[in-house]
Amino acid sequence: MGYEIELKAHIDEQEVERLLSKIRNFEGTVDLGRINKEDIYWADSDDSEPVFRTRYEVFSYGSRILFTSKPYKTKTVGTEFNTENEFTVSADQWDKVIKFVRGLGLCVCRHKYKNGWHFECQQDGFNIHAEILEVKYLGYFLEMEIAGDDNDDVDKIAAETSLHRLLENLNVSSEAIEPKGYNRMLTECGHRLG
């Protein structure tokens, strides 16, 4: 079981180019190019909480399908700590995946689309995956996460501090940190199903 420590911050559309330039020029950054994600959250009914997520992900060097469940999730002010079960399957299996999950009797309870750029950055000895994304109906966000294989081996306080330091180094105000999850925001604005 892996772990993920992440935070996200709102960014104005007019700030996207400045932020892209800033992150590309940040020492140790690897530009991974464009990325598009379609997330489907599955549940017992269309108004119940998700059991797991399927993601169809397309990036500059390929595509894949991710199955993800997050059995343990906690949150501080803006930072999310997750334990994850995750595996991938070939992108050409998407139609079969949808048919299989529907065959289990599950239905779509949330739908989310993201489109943008992704990077690998170094901060305080941590490898940080950073994304600048437009989330359909919600606007632009900077997402940053530190992920690994063993939840017990990570210094959570140091990881959270590193995420906040990278945010500061990219000149994004800590006031821009979004404490709500995307699913909650999409539900609140009436676009739960994309």
Short mmCIF file of N, CA and C in Angstrom, two decimals:
data_model
loop_
_atom_site.label_atom_id
_atom_site.label_comp_id
_atom_site.label_asym_id
_atom_site.label_seq_id
_atom_site.Cartn_x
_atom_site.Cartn_y
_atom_site.Cartn_z
N MET A 1 0.85 -1.17 0.00
CA MET A 1 0.00 0.00 0.00
C MET A 1 0.89 1.24 0.00
N GLY A 2 0.61 2.19 -0.86
CA GLY A 2 1.41 3.40 -0.94
C GLY A 2 0.80 4.54 -0.16
N TYR A 3 1.49 5.66 -0.17
CA TYR A 3 0.99 6.85 0.50
C TYR A 3 1.11 8.05 -0.44
N GLU A 4 0.41 9.11 -0.10
CA GLU A 4 0.44 10.34 -0.89
C GLU A 4 0.18 11.50 0.07
N ILE A 5 1.02 12.51 0.01
CA ILE A 5 0.83 13.74 0.77
C ILE A 5 0.70 14.84 -0.26
N GLU A 6 -0.43 15.54 -0.27
CA GLU A 6 -0.65 16.49 -1.36
C GLU A 6 -1.35 17.75 -0.89
N LEU A 7 -1.16 18.79 -1.69
CA LEU A 7 -1.94 20.00 -1.51
C LEU A 7 -2.20 20.60 -2.88
N LYS A 8 -3.23 21.43 -2.94
CA LYS A 8 -3.56 22.10 -4.20
C LYS A 8 -3.89 23.55 -3.89
N ALA A 9 -3.61 24.41 -4.86
CA ALA A 9 -3.86 25.84 -4.70
C ALA A 9 -4.51 26.37 -5.96
N HIS A 10 -5.50 27.25 -5.78
CA HIS A 10 -6.11 27.95 -6.91
C HIS A 10 -5.08 28.86 -7.56
N ILE A 11 -5.10 28.92 -8.87
CA ILE A 11 -4.31 29.92 -9.57
C ILE A 11 -5.20 30.58 -10.61
N ASP A 12 -5.00 31.86 -10.82
CA ASP A 12 -5.76 32.58 -11.83
C ASP A 12 -5.28 32.19 -13.22
N GLU A 13 -6.19 32.16 -14.18
CA GLU A 13 -5.83 31.77 -15.55
C GLU A 13 -4.70 32.64 -16.09
N GLN A 14 -4.71 33.94 -15.77
CA GLN A 14 -3.66 34.83 -16.29
C GLN A 14 -2.30 34.55 -15.64
N GLU A 15 -2.26 33.74 -14.58
CA GLU A 15 -1.01 33.38 -13.93
C GLU A 15 -0.40 32.09 -14.46
N VAL A 16 -1.13 31.37 -15.31
CA VAL A 16 -0.67 30.05 -15.77
C VAL A 16 0.67 30.14 -16.49
N GLU A 17 0.81 31.05 -17.44
CA GLU A 17 2.07 31.15 -18.21
C GLU A 17 3.25 31.52 -17.31
N ARG A 18 3.03 32.46 -16.36
CA ARG A 18 4.09 32.84 -15.44
C ARG A 18 4.52 31.65 -14.59
N LEU A 19 3.52 30.90 -14.12
CA LEU A 19 3.83 29.76 -13.26
C LEU A 19 4.52 28.65 -14.04
N LEU A 20 4.07 28.41 -15.29
CA LEU A 20 4.75 27.41 -16.13
C LEU A 20 6.22 27.78 -16.32
N SER A 21 6.49 29.03 -16.61
CA SER A 21 7.86 29.48 -16.80
C SER A 21 8.67 29.33 -15.51
N LYS A 22 8.07 29.72 -14.39
CA LYS A 22 8.75 29.65 -13.09
C LYS A 22 9.09 28.19 -12.73
N ILE A 23 8.15 27.29 -12.90
CA ILE A 23 8.39 25.90 -12.52
C ILE A 23 9.39 25.22 -13.47
N ARG A 24 9.33 25.57 -14.75
CA ARG A 24 10.28 24.99 -15.71
C ARG A 24 11.71 25.43 -15.42
N ASN A 25 11.87 26.62 -14.87
CA ASN A 25 13.20 27.14 -14.57
C ASN A 25 13.64 26.86 -13.14
N PHE A 26 12.82 26.19 -12.37
CA PHE A 26 13.17 25.85 -11.00
C PHE A 26 14.23 24.75 -11.03
N GLU A 27 15.29 24.92 -10.28
CA GLU A 27 16.42 23.99 -10.31
C GLU A 27 15.97 22.55 -10.01
N GLY A 28 16.39 21.62 -10.89
CA GLY A 28 16.08 20.21 -10.70
C GLY A 28 14.74 19.76 -11.26
N THR A 29 14.00 20.65 -11.91
CA THR A 29 12.69 20.30 -12.46
C THR A 29 12.83 19.54 -13.77
N VAL A 30 12.02 18.50 -13.91
CA VAL A 30 11.91 17.76 -15.18
C VAL A 30 10.51 18.03 -15.71
N ASP A 31 10.44 18.60 -16.92
CA ASP A 31 9.16 18.90 -17.57
C ASP A 31 8.66 17.62 -18.23
N LEU A 32 7.54 17.09 -17.78
CA LEU A 32 6.99 15.85 -18.31
C LEU A 32 5.95 16.08 -19.39
N GLY A 33 5.68 17.35 -19.72
CA GLY A 33 4.79 17.66 -20.83
C GLY A 33 3.33 17.77 -20.42
N ARG A 34 2.47 17.58 -21.42
CA ARG A 34 1.03 17.71 -21.23
C ARG A 34 0.45 16.46 -20.57
N ILE A 35 -0.70 16.64 -19.90
CA ILE A 35 -1.40 15.52 -19.28
C ILE A 35 -2.90 15.80 -19.29
N ASN A 36 -3.70 14.78 -19.57
CA ASN A 36 -5.15 14.85 -19.53
C ASN A 36 -5.66 13.67 -18.71
N LYS A 37 -6.66 13.94 -17.86
CA LYS A 37 -7.20 12.90 -17.00
C LYS A 37 -8.72 12.93 -17.04
N GLU A 38 -9.31 11.76 -17.16
CA GLU A 38 -10.75 11.60 -16.99
C GLU A 38 -10.95 10.65 -15.83
N ASP A 39 -11.55 11.15 -14.75
CA ASP A 39 -11.76 10.36 -13.54
C ASP A 39 -13.23 9.98 -13.41
N ILE A 40 -13.47 8.70 -13.16
CA ILE A 40 -14.82 8.23 -12.86
C ILE A 40 -14.77 7.59 -11.48
N TYR A 41 -15.65 8.05 -10.61
CA TYR A 41 -15.76 7.51 -9.25
C TYR A 41 -16.97 6.58 -9.21
N TRP A 42 -16.77 5.38 -8.68
CA TRP A 42 -17.78 4.33 -8.69
C TRP A 42 -18.32 4.09 -7.29
N ALA A 43 -19.64 3.86 -7.20
CA ALA A 43 -20.28 3.62 -5.91
C ALA A 43 -21.46 2.68 -6.09
N ASP A 44 -22.07 2.30 -4.97
CA ASP A 44 -23.24 1.42 -4.99
C ASP A 44 -24.46 2.11 -5.59
N SER A 45 -24.54 3.44 -5.43
CA SER A 45 -25.63 4.22 -6.02
C SER A 45 -25.07 5.56 -6.46
N ASP A 46 -25.81 6.26 -7.30
CA ASP A 46 -25.27 7.51 -7.84
C ASP A 46 -25.17 8.64 -6.81
N ASP A 47 -25.75 8.45 -5.64
CA ASP A 47 -25.65 9.49 -4.61
C ASP A 47 -24.91 9.02 -3.35
N SER A 48 -24.21 7.88 -3.44
CA SER A 48 -23.44 7.41 -2.29
C SER A 48 -21.96 7.76 -2.48
N GLU A 49 -21.17 7.52 -1.46
CA GLU A 49 -19.74 7.84 -1.50
C GLU A 49 -18.99 6.83 -2.38
N PRO A 50 -17.95 7.29 -3.06
CA PRO A 50 -17.21 6.41 -3.96
C PRO A 50 -16.53 5.24 -3.24
N VAL A 51 -16.48 4.11 -3.95
CA VAL A 51 -15.75 2.94 -3.49
C VAL A 51 -14.32 2.99 -4.02
N PHE A 52 -14.18 3.38 -5.29
CA PHE A 52 -12.87 3.54 -5.92
C PHE A 52 -13.01 4.42 -7.15
N ARG A 53 -11.85 4.74 -7.74
CA ARG A 53 -11.81 5.60 -8.91
C ARG A 53 -11.10 4.88 -10.06
N THR A 54 -11.61 5.08 -11.28
CA THR A 54 -10.86 4.70 -12.48
C THR A 54 -10.45 6.00 -13.17
N ARG A 55 -9.24 6.01 -13.68
CA ARG A 55 -8.73 7.21 -14.36
C ARG A 55 -8.16 6.80 -15.71
N TYR A 56 -8.64 7.48 -16.75
CA TYR A 56 -8.03 7.34 -18.08
C TYR A 56 -7.09 8.53 -18.24
N GLU A 57 -5.80 8.24 -18.35
CA GLU A 57 -4.77 9.28 -18.33
C GLU A 57 -3.98 9.25 -19.62
N VAL A 58 -3.87 10.40 -20.26
CA VAL A 58 -3.10 10.53 -21.50
C VAL A 58 -2.01 11.57 -21.24
N PHE A 59 -0.77 11.20 -21.55
CA PHE A 59 0.35 12.13 -21.37
C PHE A 59 1.22 12.07 -22.60
N SER A 60 2.25 12.92 -22.66
CA SER A 60 3.03 13.09 -23.89
C SER A 60 3.72 11.80 -24.34
N TYR A 61 3.97 10.87 -23.45
CA TYR A 61 4.68 9.65 -23.82
C TYR A 61 3.83 8.38 -23.71
N GLY A 62 2.51 8.54 -23.64
CA GLY A 62 1.66 7.35 -23.61
C GLY A 62 0.32 7.58 -22.93
N SER A 63 -0.29 6.50 -22.52
CA SER A 63 -1.57 6.56 -21.82
C SER A 63 -1.69 5.32 -20.94
N ARG A 64 -2.62 5.40 -19.98
CA ARG A 64 -2.83 4.27 -19.08
C ARG A 64 -4.17 4.45 -18.37
N ILE A 65 -4.60 3.37 -17.74
CA ILE A 65 -5.78 3.39 -16.88
C ILE A 65 -5.30 3.07 -15.47
N LEU A 66 -5.73 3.89 -14.50
CA LEU A 66 -5.40 3.67 -13.10
C LEU A 66 -6.65 3.30 -12.33
N PHE A 67 -6.55 2.28 -11.49
CA PHE A 67 -7.57 1.96 -10.50
C PHE A 67 -7.02 2.43 -9.16
N THR A 68 -7.78 3.24 -8.42
CA THR A 68 -7.29 3.78 -7.15
C THR A 68 -8.37 3.72 -6.09
N SER A 69 -8.01 3.23 -4.91
CA SER A 69 -8.86 3.37 -3.73
C SER A 69 -8.01 4.02 -2.65
N LYS A 70 -8.67 4.82 -1.83
CA LYS A 70 -7.99 5.51 -0.74
C LYS A 70 -8.69 5.16 0.57
N PRO A 71 -8.29 4.01 1.16
CA PRO A 71 -9.00 3.56 2.37
C PRO A 71 -8.78 4.45 3.58
N TYR A 72 -7.66 5.17 3.64
CA TYR A 72 -7.37 6.04 4.78
C TYR A 72 -7.01 7.41 4.27
N LYS A 73 -7.77 8.41 4.69
CA LYS A 73 -7.54 9.77 4.24
C LYS A 73 -7.74 10.70 5.42
N THR A 74 -6.73 11.55 5.67
CA THR A 74 -6.86 12.58 6.69
C THR A 74 -6.44 13.91 6.08
N LYS A 75 -6.85 14.98 6.71
CA LYS A 75 -6.57 16.29 6.17
C LYS A 75 -6.24 17.27 7.29
N THR A 76 -5.19 18.08 7.07
CA THR A 76 -4.95 19.24 7.92
C THR A 76 -5.50 20.42 7.12
N VAL A 77 -5.14 21.61 7.48
CA VAL A 77 -5.62 22.77 6.73
C VAL A 77 -4.95 22.77 5.35
N GLY A 78 -5.65 22.20 4.38
CA GLY A 78 -5.16 22.23 3.00
C GLY A 78 -4.28 21.08 2.57
N THR A 79 -3.71 20.33 3.49
CA THR A 79 -2.84 19.21 3.11
C THR A 79 -3.60 17.91 3.36
N GLU A 80 -3.54 17.03 2.36
CA GLU A 80 -4.25 15.74 2.45
C GLU A 80 -3.22 14.63 2.57
N PHE A 81 -3.46 13.70 3.49
CA PHE A 81 -2.60 12.54 3.70
C PHE A 81 -3.43 11.30 3.36
N ASN A 82 -3.01 10.55 2.34
CA ASN A 82 -3.76 9.39 1.88
C ASN A 82 -2.92 8.13 1.95
N THR A 83 -3.58 7.02 2.22
CA THR A 83 -3.01 5.72 1.96
C THR A 83 -3.73 5.20 0.72
N GLU A 84 -2.97 4.68 -0.24
CA GLU A 84 -3.57 4.32 -1.52
C GLU A 84 -3.30 2.88 -1.90
N ASN A 85 -4.33 2.27 -2.49
CA ASN A 85 -4.17 1.02 -3.23
C ASN A 85 -4.33 1.42 -4.70
N GLU A 86 -3.34 1.10 -5.52
CA GLU A 86 -3.41 1.55 -6.91
C GLU A 86 -2.73 0.56 -7.83
N PHE A 87 -3.32 0.36 -9.00
CA PHE A 87 -2.66 -0.43 -10.04
C PHE A 87 -3.09 0.10 -11.40
N THR A 88 -2.34 -0.27 -12.42
CA THR A 88 -2.62 0.22 -13.78
C THR A 88 -2.97 -0.94 -14.70
N VAL A 89 -3.70 -0.60 -15.75
CA VAL A 89 -3.96 -1.52 -16.85
C VAL A 89 -3.76 -0.74 -18.15
N SER A 90 -3.65 -1.47 -19.22
CA SER A 90 -3.41 -0.88 -20.53
C SER A 90 -4.57 0.03 -20.94
N ALA A 91 -4.25 1.16 -21.54
CA ALA A 91 -5.28 2.14 -21.94
C ALA A 91 -6.26 1.58 -22.96
N ASP A 92 -5.85 0.59 -23.72
CA ASP A 92 -6.77 0.03 -24.72
C ASP A 92 -7.87 -0.84 -24.09
N GLN A 93 -7.85 -0.97 -22.76
CA GLN A 93 -8.85 -1.76 -22.05
C GLN A 93 -9.99 -0.92 -21.48
N TRP A 94 -10.04 0.38 -21.79
CA TRP A 94 -11.01 1.29 -21.16
C TRP A 94 -12.44 0.81 -21.29
N ASP A 95 -12.87 0.43 -22.49
CA ASP A 95 -14.26 -0.02 -22.68
C ASP A 95 -14.55 -1.27 -21.85
N LYS A 96 -13.57 -2.18 -21.77
CA LYS A 96 -13.74 -3.39 -20.97
C LYS A 96 -13.80 -3.07 -19.48
N VAL A 97 -12.99 -2.10 -19.06
CA VAL A 97 -13.00 -1.68 -17.65
C VAL A 97 -14.39 -1.16 -17.27
N ILE A 98 -14.93 -0.27 -18.10
CA ILE A 98 -16.25 0.31 -17.83
C ILE A 98 -17.31 -0.79 -17.78
N LYS A 99 -17.26 -1.69 -18.74
CA LYS A 99 -18.23 -2.80 -18.79
C LYS A 99 -18.10 -3.70 -17.55
N PHE A 100 -16.86 -3.98 -17.16
CA PHE A 100 -16.60 -4.83 -16.00
C PHE A 100 -17.17 -4.20 -14.72
N VAL A 101 -16.86 -2.91 -14.50
CA VAL A 101 -17.30 -2.26 -13.27
C VAL A 101 -18.82 -2.15 -13.24
N ARG A 102 -19.43 -1.81 -14.36
CA ARG A 102 -20.90 -1.76 -14.41
C ARG A 102 -21.48 -3.15 -14.15
N GLY A 103 -20.79 -4.20 -14.62
CA GLY A 103 -21.22 -5.56 -14.39
C GLY A 103 -21.18 -5.97 -12.93
N LEU A 104 -20.38 -5.28 -12.14
CA LEU A 104 -20.34 -5.51 -10.69
C LEU A 104 -21.53 -4.87 -9.98
N GLY A 105 -22.32 -4.11 -10.72
CA GLY A 105 -23.47 -3.44 -10.13
C GLY A 105 -23.17 -2.05 -9.62
N LEU A 106 -21.96 -1.54 -9.90
CA LEU A 106 -21.61 -0.20 -9.46
C LEU A 106 -22.03 0.83 -10.51
N CYS A 107 -22.21 2.06 -10.06
CA CYS A 107 -22.59 3.11 -11.00
C CYS A 107 -21.73 4.35 -10.76
N VAL A 108 -21.76 5.26 -11.71
CA VAL A 108 -20.96 6.48 -11.64
C VAL A 108 -21.60 7.44 -10.63
N CYS A 109 -20.80 7.85 -9.64
CA CYS A 109 -21.31 8.83 -8.67
C CYS A 109 -20.62 10.19 -8.81
N ARG A 110 -19.45 10.22 -9.47
CA ARG A 110 -18.73 11.47 -9.73
C ARG A 110 -18.00 11.32 -11.06
N HIS A 111 -17.78 12.45 -11.72
CA HIS A 111 -17.01 12.47 -12.97
C HIS A 111 -16.20 13.76 -12.96
N LYS A 112 -14.92 13.67 -13.31
CA LYS A 112 -14.05 14.83 -13.25
C LYS A 112 -13.07 14.80 -14.41
N TYR A 113 -12.79 16.00 -14.98
CA TYR A 113 -11.86 16.14 -16.09
C TYR A 113 -10.78 17.14 -15.73
N LYS A 114 -9.51 16.77 -15.99
CA LYS A 114 -8.38 17.65 -15.75
C LYS A 114 -7.51 17.69 -17.00
N ASN A 115 -6.95 18.85 -17.28
CA ASN A 115 -6.12 19.03 -18.47
C ASN A 115 -5.01 20.02 -18.13
N GLY A 116 -3.75 19.67 -18.42
CA GLY A 116 -2.67 20.61 -18.12
C GLY A 116 -1.29 20.06 -18.39
N TRP A 117 -0.36 20.38 -17.46
CA TRP A 117 1.06 20.04 -17.58
C TRP A 117 1.52 19.41 -16.27
N HIS A 118 2.54 18.53 -16.38
CA HIS A 118 3.07 17.94 -15.14
C HIS A 118 4.59 17.92 -15.13
N PHE A 119 5.15 17.90 -13.91
CA PHE A 119 6.58 18.09 -13.69
C PHE A 119 7.03 17.24 -12.50
N GLU A 120 8.31 16.94 -12.47
CA GLU A 120 8.95 16.38 -11.28
C GLU A 120 9.89 17.46 -10.75
N CYS A 121 9.76 17.81 -9.48
CA CYS A 121 10.57 18.85 -8.85
C CYS A 121 11.28 18.29 -7.63
N GLN A 122 12.37 18.93 -7.26
CA GLN A 122 13.11 18.57 -6.06
C GLN A 122 13.00 19.70 -5.05
N GLN A 123 12.67 19.35 -3.80
CA GLN A 123 12.61 20.35 -2.74
C GLN A 123 12.95 19.67 -1.43
N ASP A 124 13.97 20.13 -0.77
CA ASP A 124 14.35 19.62 0.56
C ASP A 124 14.57 18.11 0.57
N GLY A 125 15.10 17.57 -0.52
CA GLY A 125 15.35 16.13 -0.60
C GLY A 125 14.15 15.30 -1.00
N PHE A 126 13.00 15.92 -1.21
CA PHE A 126 11.80 15.20 -1.64
C PHE A 126 11.60 15.34 -3.14
N ASN A 127 11.16 14.26 -3.76
CA ASN A 127 10.74 14.29 -5.16
C ASN A 127 9.25 14.65 -5.16
N ILE A 128 8.91 15.77 -5.76
CA ILE A 128 7.54 16.27 -5.75
C ILE A 128 6.98 16.24 -7.17
N HIS A 129 5.84 15.60 -7.32
CA HIS A 129 5.13 15.63 -8.60
C HIS A 129 4.21 16.85 -8.56
N ALA A 130 4.41 17.77 -9.51
CA ALA A 130 3.62 18.99 -9.56
C ALA A 130 2.86 19.05 -10.87
N GLU A 131 1.63 19.53 -10.81
CA GLU A 131 0.79 19.67 -12.00
C GLU A 131 0.12 21.03 -11.99
N ILE A 132 0.07 21.64 -13.14
CA ILE A 132 -0.72 22.86 -13.35
C ILE A 132 -1.87 22.42 -14.23
N LEU A 133 -3.08 22.46 -13.68
CA LEU A 133 -4.24 21.84 -14.33
C LEU A 133 -5.44 22.77 -14.39
N GLU A 134 -6.17 22.64 -15.48
CA GLU A 134 -7.51 23.21 -15.52
C GLU A 134 -8.47 22.08 -15.17
N VAL A 135 -9.23 22.27 -14.12
CA VAL A 135 -10.24 21.29 -13.72
C VAL A 135 -11.57 21.82 -14.25
N LYS A 136 -12.19 21.03 -15.11
CA LYS A 136 -13.43 21.48 -15.77
C LYS A 136 -14.44 21.96 -14.72
N TYR A 137 -14.99 23.13 -14.96
CA TYR A 137 -15.98 23.83 -14.12
C TYR A 137 -15.38 24.51 -12.89
N LEU A 138 -14.12 24.24 -12.55
CA LEU A 138 -13.55 24.80 -11.32
C LEU A 138 -12.42 25.78 -11.55
N GLY A 139 -11.78 25.75 -12.70
CA GLY A 139 -10.68 26.66 -12.98
C GLY A 139 -9.32 25.99 -12.88
N TYR A 140 -8.30 26.81 -12.64
CA TYR A 140 -6.92 26.35 -12.66
C TYR A 140 -6.39 26.12 -11.25
N PHE A 141 -5.53 25.09 -11.13
CA PHE A 141 -4.95 24.72 -9.85
C PHE A 141 -3.50 24.28 -10.04
N LEU A 142 -2.71 24.51 -9.02
CA LEU A 142 -1.39 23.92 -8.89
C LEU A 142 -1.56 22.78 -7.90
N GLU A 143 -1.28 21.56 -8.32
CA GLU A 143 -1.32 20.39 -7.43
C GLU A 143 0.10 19.92 -7.20
N MET A 144 0.41 19.56 -5.97
CA MET A 144 1.74 19.04 -5.65
C MET A 144 1.58 17.86 -4.71
N GLU A 145 2.36 16.80 -4.97
CA GLU A 145 2.27 15.63 -4.10
C GLU A 145 3.62 14.95 -3.94
N ILE A 146 3.77 14.36 -2.78
CA ILE A 146 4.90 13.50 -2.47
C ILE A 146 4.30 12.12 -2.27
N ALA A 147 4.78 11.15 -3.00
CA ALA A 147 4.21 9.80 -2.94
C ALA A 147 5.32 8.78 -2.73
N GLY A 148 4.95 7.64 -2.18
CA GLY A 148 5.91 6.58 -1.96
C GLY A 148 5.23 5.26 -1.67
N ASP A 149 6.03 4.26 -1.36
CA ASP A 149 5.52 2.91 -1.17
C ASP A 149 5.19 2.57 0.27
N ASP A 150 5.87 3.18 1.22
CA ASP A 150 5.67 2.79 2.62
C ASP A 150 5.35 4.00 3.47
N ASN A 151 4.15 4.06 3.94
CA ASN A 151 3.64 5.18 4.73
C ASN A 151 4.43 5.40 6.02
N ASP A 152 5.01 4.36 6.58
CA ASP A 152 5.72 4.47 7.85
C ASP A 152 7.10 5.09 7.70
N ASP A 153 7.64 5.10 6.48
CA ASP A 153 9.01 5.58 6.28
C ASP A 153 9.10 7.06 5.95
N VAL A 154 7.98 7.77 5.86
CA VAL A 154 8.02 9.18 5.47
C VAL A 154 7.82 10.08 6.69
N ASP A 155 8.61 11.14 6.76
CA ASP A 155 8.44 12.16 7.78
C ASP A 155 7.35 13.10 7.27
N LYS A 156 6.14 12.91 7.78
CA LYS A 156 4.98 13.66 7.26
C LYS A 156 5.10 15.16 7.48
N ILE A 157 5.66 15.56 8.59
CA ILE A 157 5.82 16.99 8.88
C ILE A 157 6.82 17.60 7.91
N ALA A 158 7.94 16.91 7.69
CA ALA A 158 8.94 17.42 6.74
C ALA A 158 8.39 17.47 5.32
N ALA A 159 7.59 16.46 4.94
CA ALA A 159 7.00 16.43 3.60
C ALA A 159 6.03 17.58 3.42
N GLU A 160 5.17 17.81 4.42
CA GLU A 160 4.21 18.91 4.33
C GLU A 160 4.95 20.25 4.26
N THR A 161 5.99 20.41 5.06
CA THR A 161 6.79 21.64 5.04
C THR A 161 7.42 21.84 3.66
N SER A 162 7.89 20.78 3.05
CA SER A 162 8.50 20.85 1.73
C SER A 162 7.50 21.30 0.66
N LEU A 163 6.26 20.78 0.75
CA LEU A 163 5.22 21.20 -0.20
C LEU A 163 4.94 22.69 -0.05
N HIS A 164 4.85 23.16 1.18
CA HIS A 164 4.59 24.58 1.41
C HIS A 164 5.78 25.44 0.96
N ARG A 165 6.98 24.94 1.14
CA ARG A 165 8.17 25.69 0.70
C ARG A 165 8.20 25.79 -0.83
N LEU A 166 7.86 24.71 -1.53
CA LEU A 166 7.83 24.78 -3.00
C LEU A 166 6.76 25.76 -3.45
N LEU A 167 5.61 25.75 -2.81
CA LEU A 167 4.54 26.70 -3.12
C LEU A 167 5.07 28.14 -2.99
N GLU A 168 5.77 28.40 -1.89
CA GLU A 168 6.35 29.72 -1.67
C GLU A 168 7.40 30.06 -2.72
N ASN A 169 8.25 29.09 -3.07
CA ASN A 169 9.30 29.32 -4.08
C ASN A 169 8.73 29.59 -5.47
N LEU A 170 7.51 29.12 -5.71
CA LEU A 170 6.85 29.37 -6.98
C LEU A 170 5.99 30.64 -6.93
N ASN A 171 6.10 31.38 -5.82
CA ASN A 171 5.38 32.64 -5.63
C ASN A 171 3.86 32.47 -5.70
N VAL A 172 3.37 31.39 -5.08
CA VAL A 172 1.93 31.18 -4.95
C VAL A 172 1.60 31.35 -3.48
N SER A 173 0.68 32.22 -3.17
CA SER A 173 0.32 32.53 -1.80
C SER A 173 -0.28 31.32 -1.09
N SER A 174 0.05 31.16 0.18
CA SER A 174 -0.56 30.08 0.96
C SER A 174 -2.07 30.30 1.12
N GLU A 175 -2.52 31.53 0.94
CA GLU A 175 -3.96 31.82 0.98
C GLU A 175 -4.71 31.19 -0.19
N ALA A 176 -3.98 30.80 -1.24
CA ALA A 176 -4.61 30.17 -2.41
C ALA A 176 -4.86 28.68 -2.20
N ILE A 177 -4.33 28.11 -1.11
CA ILE A 177 -4.52 26.67 -0.85
C ILE A 177 -5.99 26.38 -0.69
N GLU A 178 -6.45 25.35 -1.39
CA GLU A 178 -7.86 24.95 -1.36
C GLU A 178 -8.04 23.79 -0.38
N PRO A 179 -8.82 24.00 0.70
CA PRO A 179 -9.01 22.92 1.67
C PRO A 179 -10.02 21.86 1.23
N LYS A 180 -10.91 22.20 0.30
CA LYS A 180 -11.93 21.25 -0.14
C LYS A 180 -11.39 20.35 -1.25
N GLY A 181 -11.93 19.14 -1.32
CA GLY A 181 -11.62 18.24 -2.42
C GLY A 181 -12.38 18.64 -3.68
N TYR A 182 -11.86 18.24 -4.82
CA TYR A 182 -12.52 18.56 -6.09
C TYR A 182 -13.95 18.02 -6.14
N ASN A 183 -14.14 16.80 -5.67
CA ASN A 183 -15.48 16.20 -5.73
C ASN A 183 -16.49 17.05 -4.96
N ARG A 184 -16.09 17.51 -3.80
CA ARG A 184 -16.99 18.36 -3.02
C ARG A 184 -17.28 19.67 -3.76
N MET A 185 -16.24 20.27 -4.34
CA MET A 185 -16.43 21.53 -5.06
C MET A 185 -17.33 21.33 -6.28
N LEU A 186 -17.14 20.23 -7.00
CA LEU A 186 -17.98 19.95 -8.17
C LEU A 186 -19.43 19.73 -7.76
N THR A 187 -19.64 19.03 -6.66
CA THR A 187 -21.00 18.81 -6.16
C THR A 187 -21.64 20.13 -5.78
N GLU A 188 -20.88 20.98 -5.09
CA GLU A 188 -21.41 22.27 -4.64
C GLU A 188 -21.81 23.19 -5.80
N CYS A 189 -21.09 23.07 -6.93
CA CYS A 189 -21.42 23.94 -8.06
C CYS A 189 -22.32 23.24 -9.09
N GLY A 190 -22.85 22.05 -8.74
CA GLY A 190 -23.83 21.38 -9.58
C GLY A 190 -23.28 20.58 -10.75
N HIS A 191 -21.97 20.22 -10.68
CA HIS A 191 -21.35 19.47 -11.77
C HIS A 191 -20.73 18.17 -11.26
N ARG A 192 -21.42 17.50 -10.36
CA ARG A 192 -20.93 16.25 -9.77
C ARG A 192 -20.61 15.20 -10.82
N LEU A 193 -21.39 15.18 -11.91
CA LEU A 193 -21.19 14.17 -12.95
C LEU A 193 -20.49 14.75 -14.17
N GLY A 194 -19.77 15.84 -14.00
CA GLY A 194 -18.99 16.42 -15.09
C GLY A 194 -19.85 17.08 -16.09
#
